[in-house]
Amino acid sequence: MKEFILNNGIKIPAVGVGVFRVEDANIASETVKTALSVGYRHIDTAMIYGNEEAVGKAIKDSGVRRQEIFLTTKLWNDDQRSGKVQEAIDASLKRLGTDYIDLYLVHWPVKESYVSIWKKMEEVYKSGKAKAIGVSNYNTHHLDDLLKEAEIVPAVNQIECYPYLTQESVVKYCKEKGIHPQAWGPLGAGQSDVLSNPVVVEIAKKHGKSPAQVVLRWNVERGVIVIPKSVHKARLIENLSIDDFKLTGEEAKQINALNKNLRLGADPETFNF
Ligand SMILES: NC(=O)c1ccc[n+]([C@@H]2O[C@H](COP(=O)([O-])OP(=O)(O)OC[C@H]3O[C@@H](n4cnc5c(N)ncnc54)[C@H](OP(=O)(O)O)[C@@H]3O)[C@@H](O)[C@H]2O)c1
């Protein structure tokens, strides 16, 4: 399975499983257990998803050693506003039943604190409670501001990214600064017709792969980590099976050209939560 190396030398599987909107504890637990059983070693959750306990239980029950799993969770906005980062990560660790997080992300760039919070994230990193720290939903100007103050460069910026929102300027900026771009909503979050787009379907047919596999592969080939979510075993397997084909330069260009800056989630400039 393909891995990327983050700016502090730690490895991250290029494909992980996301568990946003999997609130039911049994389903969340089954999803993670199934994902681990079919080969995933990278799980993306967040405090606000309300399923950290279920994720932790699934990891314990899976029989897969904790050290083999790359686990991400995120600092929610209220905890960012209150500045209670140590308390927030301690609570996440407790719910997840682990003593470290592989990647701890600032979930959104809250206007009044997206720079100042980074000092506290650096303390978390130095304490060893997180093996890597990063941000999510930061645009280039947020990163510019943060980097002016930062001692530690964020390892990752997790952003909404799929063929109708290619995020070229943020991806390019991140690469220049050693920040690894990571795509949330890589399949269009179940709210897009991207998987039936004729360009994607045609490329999928040529390779004997599915549209989902094509759009995931496209992001990974441009150096972007993906964390597709599915609660179905067959789709979990499908989404992980993208190592056995390669897009041509022309195909990658055709997918890049589908961009229409179409956000399905909140806009980092205007979110109000
Ligand atoms: N940092 C942030 O602010 C942020 C925001 C949103 C999400 N995220 C993270 O990113 C992860 C992924 O994003 P997402 O869940 O919003 O969207 P996504 O992964 O792009 O799409 C998930 C949707 O696609 C369906 N699906 C999965 N595999 C499929 C396949 N092979 N073919 C067709 N449909 C398929 C799923 O349905 P089934 O489950 O029914 O298969 C679900 O409806 C989240 O779970 C979360 O961990 C982060």
PDB file of C-alpha atoms in Angstrom, residues 5-125:
ATOM      1  CA  ILE A   5       6.315  10.694   4.265  1.00  0.00           C
ATOM      2  CA  LEU A   6       5.384  13.750   6.320  1.00  0.00           C
ATOM      3  CA  ASN A   7       7.773  16.645   7.004  1.00  0.00           C
ATOM      4  CA  ASN A   8       8.918  15.126  10.316  1.00  0.00           C
ATOM      5  CA  GLY A   9       9.742  11.765   8.722  1.00  0.00           C
ATOM      6  CA  ILE A  10       6.685   9.796   9.788  1.00  0.00           C
ATOM      7  CA  LYS A  11       4.832   7.677   7.251  1.00  0.00           C
ATOM      8  CA  ILE A  12       1.152   8.018   6.393  1.00  0.00           C
ATOM      9  CA  PRO A  13      -0.800   5.590   4.193  1.00  0.00           C
ATOM     10  CA  ALA A  14      -1.967   7.412   1.057  1.00  0.00           C
ATOM     11  CA  VAL A  15      -5.497   6.052   1.507  1.00  0.00           C
ATOM     12  CA  GLY A  16      -7.347   6.116   4.806  1.00  0.00           C
ATOM     13  CA  VAL A  17     -10.951   5.652   5.841  1.00  0.00           C
ATOM     14  CA  GLY A  18     -13.014   8.611   7.048  1.00  0.00           C
ATOM     15  CA  VAL A  19     -15.901   8.264   9.492  1.00  0.00           C
ATOM     16  CA  PHE A  20     -17.735  11.599   9.267  1.00  0.00           C
ATOM     17  CA  ARG A  21     -21.529  11.225   9.537  1.00  0.00           C
ATOM     18  CA  VAL A  22     -21.217   7.732  10.997  1.00  0.00           C
ATOM     19  CA  GLU A  23     -22.792   8.669  14.309  1.00  0.00           C
ATOM     20  CA  ASP A  24     -24.247   5.304  15.237  1.00  0.00           C
ATOM     21  CA  ALA A  25     -21.642   3.696  17.494  1.00  0.00           C
ATOM     22  CA  ASN A  26     -22.242   0.161  16.237  1.00  0.00           C
ATOM     23  CA  ILE A  27     -21.995   1.188  12.602  1.00  0.00           C
ATOM     24  CA  ALA A  28     -18.886   3.287  13.272  1.00  0.00           C
ATOM     25  CA  SER A  29     -17.270   0.417  15.112  1.00  0.00           C
ATOM     26  CA  GLU A  30     -18.180  -2.146  12.443  1.00  0.00           C
ATOM     27  CA  THR A  31     -16.955   0.200   9.706  1.00  0.00           C
ATOM     28  CA  VAL A  32     -13.554   0.626  11.314  1.00  0.00           C
ATOM     29  CA  LYS A  33     -13.245  -3.075  12.131  1.00  0.00           C
ATOM     30  CA  THR A  34     -14.148  -3.999   8.564  1.00  0.00           C
ATOM     31  CA  ALA A  35     -11.752  -1.395   7.185  1.00  0.00           C
ATOM     32  CA  LEU A  36      -8.908  -2.788   9.292  1.00  0.00           C
ATOM     33  CA  SER A  37      -9.781  -6.347   8.275  1.00  0.00           C
ATOM     34  CA  VAL A  38      -9.568  -5.503   4.558  1.00  0.00           C
ATOM     35  CA  GLY A  39      -6.230  -3.745   4.924  1.00  0.00           C
ATOM     36  CA  TYR A  40      -6.757  -0.099   5.907  1.00  0.00           C
ATOM     37  CA  ARG A  41      -4.165   1.202   8.337  1.00  0.00           C
ATOM     38  CA  HIS A  42      -5.244   4.840   8.398  1.00  0.00           C
ATOM     39  CA  ILE A  43      -8.388   6.163  10.104  1.00  0.00           C
ATOM     40  CA  ASP A  44      -9.678   9.741  10.116  1.00  0.00           C
ATOM     41  CA  THR A  45     -12.059  10.855  12.844  1.00  0.00           C
ATOM     42  CA  ALA A  46     -12.713  14.042  14.834  1.00  0.00           C
ATOM     43  CA  MET A  47     -14.064  14.973  18.223  1.00  0.00           C
ATOM     44  CA  ILE A  48     -17.106  16.525  16.553  1.00  0.00           C
ATOM     45  CA  TYR A  49     -18.014  13.297  14.692  1.00  0.00           C
ATOM     46  CA  GLY A  50     -19.039  11.841  18.048  1.00  0.00           C
ATOM     47  CA  ASN A  51     -17.558   8.444  17.284  1.00  0.00           C
ATOM     48  CA  GLU A  52     -14.085   8.480  18.844  1.00  0.00           C
ATOM     49  CA  GLU A  53     -15.143   5.893  21.425  1.00  0.00           C
ATOM     50  CA  ALA A  54     -16.502   3.590  18.753  1.00  0.00           C
ATOM     51  CA  VAL A  55     -13.310   4.019  16.712  1.00  0.00           C
ATOM     52  CA  GLY A  56     -11.190   3.224  19.777  1.00  0.00           C
ATOM     53  CA  LYS A  57     -13.249   0.134  20.551  1.00  0.00           C
ATOM     54  CA  ALA A  58     -12.958  -1.091  16.967  1.00  0.00           C
ATOM     55  CA  ILE A  59      -9.173  -0.682  17.023  1.00  0.00           C
ATOM     56  CA  LYS A  60      -8.986  -2.682  20.275  1.00  0.00           C
ATOM     57  CA  ASP A  61     -11.300  -5.410  18.967  1.00  0.00           C
ATOM     58  CA  SER A  62      -9.592  -5.617  15.579  1.00  0.00           C
ATOM     59  CA  GLY A  63      -6.503  -7.402  16.797  1.00  0.00           C
ATOM     60  CA  VAL A  64      -4.361  -5.035  14.716  1.00  0.00           C
ATOM     61  CA  ARG A  65      -1.558  -3.550  16.786  1.00  0.00           C
ATOM     62  CA  ARG A  66      -1.981   0.129  17.600  1.00  0.00           C
ATOM     63  CA  GLN A  67       1.489   0.926  16.200  1.00  0.00           C
ATOM     64  CA  GLU A  68       0.409  -0.343  12.791  1.00  0.00           C
ATOM     65  CA  ILE A  69      -2.478   2.114  12.588  1.00  0.00           C
ATOM     66  CA  PHE A  70      -2.257   5.779  11.600  1.00  0.00           C
ATOM     67  CA  LEU A  71      -4.966   7.541  13.593  1.00  0.00           C
ATOM     68  CA  THR A  72      -6.079  11.130  13.029  1.00  0.00           C
ATOM     69  CA  THR A  73      -8.419  13.194  15.146  1.00  0.00           C
ATOM     70  CA  LYS A  74      -9.123  16.916  15.313  1.00  0.00           C
ATOM     71  CA  LEU A  75      -9.400  19.846  17.696  1.00  0.00           C
ATOM     72  CA  TRP A  76     -12.929  21.227  17.515  1.00  0.00           C
ATOM     73  CA  ASN A  77     -13.636  24.956  17.150  1.00  0.00           C
ATOM     74  CA  ASP A  78     -15.058  25.478  20.656  1.00  0.00           C
ATOM     75  CA  ASP A  79     -11.904  24.009  22.179  1.00  0.00           C
ATOM     76  CA  GLN A  80      -9.870  26.223  19.872  1.00  0.00           C
ATOM     77  CA  ARG A  81     -11.805  29.298  21.020  1.00  0.00           C
ATOM     78  CA  SER A  82     -11.346  28.402  24.701  1.00  0.00           C
ATOM     79  CA  GLY A  83      -7.682  27.524  24.118  1.00  0.00           C
ATOM     80  CA  LYS A  84      -8.111  24.252  26.018  1.00  0.00           C
ATOM     81  CA  VAL A  85      -6.003  22.159  23.694  1.00  0.00           C
ATOM     82  CA  GLN A  86      -4.360  19.900  26.299  1.00  0.00           C
ATOM     83  CA  GLU A  87      -7.771  19.156  27.809  1.00  0.00           C
ATOM     84  CA  ALA A  88      -9.242  18.488  24.364  1.00  0.00           C
ATOM     85  CA  ILE A  89      -6.549  16.061  23.284  1.00  0.00           C
ATOM     86  CA  ASP A  90      -6.607  14.303  26.660  1.00  0.00           C
ATOM     87  CA  ALA A  91     -10.351  13.792  26.266  1.00  0.00           C
ATOM     88  CA  SER A  92      -9.886  12.483  22.706  1.00  0.00           C
ATOM     89  CA  LEU A  93      -7.142  10.119  23.862  1.00  0.00           C
ATOM     90  CA  LYS A  94      -9.398   8.799  26.591  1.00  0.00           C
ATOM     91  CA  ARG A  95     -12.315   8.233  24.220  1.00  0.00           C
ATOM     92  CA  LEU A  96     -10.045   6.597  21.654  1.00  0.00           C
ATOM     93  CA  GLY A  97      -8.431   4.406  24.311  1.00  0.00           C
ATOM     94  CA  THR A  98      -4.914   5.252  23.234  1.00  0.00           C
ATOM     95  CA  ASP A  99      -2.011   7.254  24.602  1.00  0.00           C
ATOM     96  CA  TYR A 100      -1.074   9.005  21.365  1.00  0.00           C
ATOM     97  CA  ILE A 101      -2.639  10.332  18.170  1.00  0.00           C
ATOM     98  CA  ASP A 102      -0.676   9.982  14.942  1.00  0.00           C
ATOM     99  CA  LEU A 103      -1.984  13.244  13.516  1.00  0.00           C
ATOM    100  CA  TYR A 104      -3.816  15.943  15.468  1.00  0.00           C
ATOM    101  CA  LEU A 105      -5.414  18.636  13.305  1.00  0.00           C
ATOM    102  CA  VAL A 106      -6.863  22.079  14.009  1.00  0.00           C
ATOM    103  CA  HIS A 107     -10.263  21.389  12.426  1.00  0.00           C
ATOM    104  CA  TRP A 108     -11.115  24.889  11.071  1.00  0.00           C
ATOM    105  CA  PRO A 109      -9.320  28.252  10.933  1.00  0.00           C
ATOM    106  CA  VAL A 110     -11.380  30.076  13.582  1.00  0.00           C
ATOM    107  CA  LYS A 111     -10.870  33.765  12.836  1.00  0.00           C
ATOM    108  CA  GLU A 112      -9.731  34.932  16.246  1.00  0.00           C
ATOM    109  CA  SER A 113      -7.455  31.993  17.062  1.00  0.00           C
ATOM    110  CA  TYR A 114      -6.241  30.124  13.964  1.00  0.00           C
ATOM    111  CA  VAL A 115      -2.703  31.484  14.455  1.00  0.00           C
ATOM    112  CA  SER A 116      -2.432  31.722  18.240  1.00  0.00           C
ATOM    113  CA  ILE A 117      -3.702  28.160  18.716  1.00  0.00           C
ATOM    114  CA  TRP A 118      -0.656  26.812  16.942  1.00  0.00           C
ATOM    115  CA  LYS A 119       1.637  27.417  19.966  1.00  0.00           C
ATOM    116  CA  LYS A 120      -0.579  25.065  21.962  1.00  0.00           C
ATOM    117  CA  MET A 121      -0.557  22.513  19.161  1.00  0.00           C
ATOM    118  CA  GLU A 122       3.246  22.693  19.225  1.00  0.00           C
ATOM    119  CA  GLU A 123       3.137  21.953  22.967  1.00  0.00           C
ATOM    120  CA  VAL A 124       0.962  18.915  22.255  1.00  0.00           C
ATOM    121  CA  TYR A 125       3.525  17.738  19.708  1.00  0.00           C
TER     122      TYR A 125
END
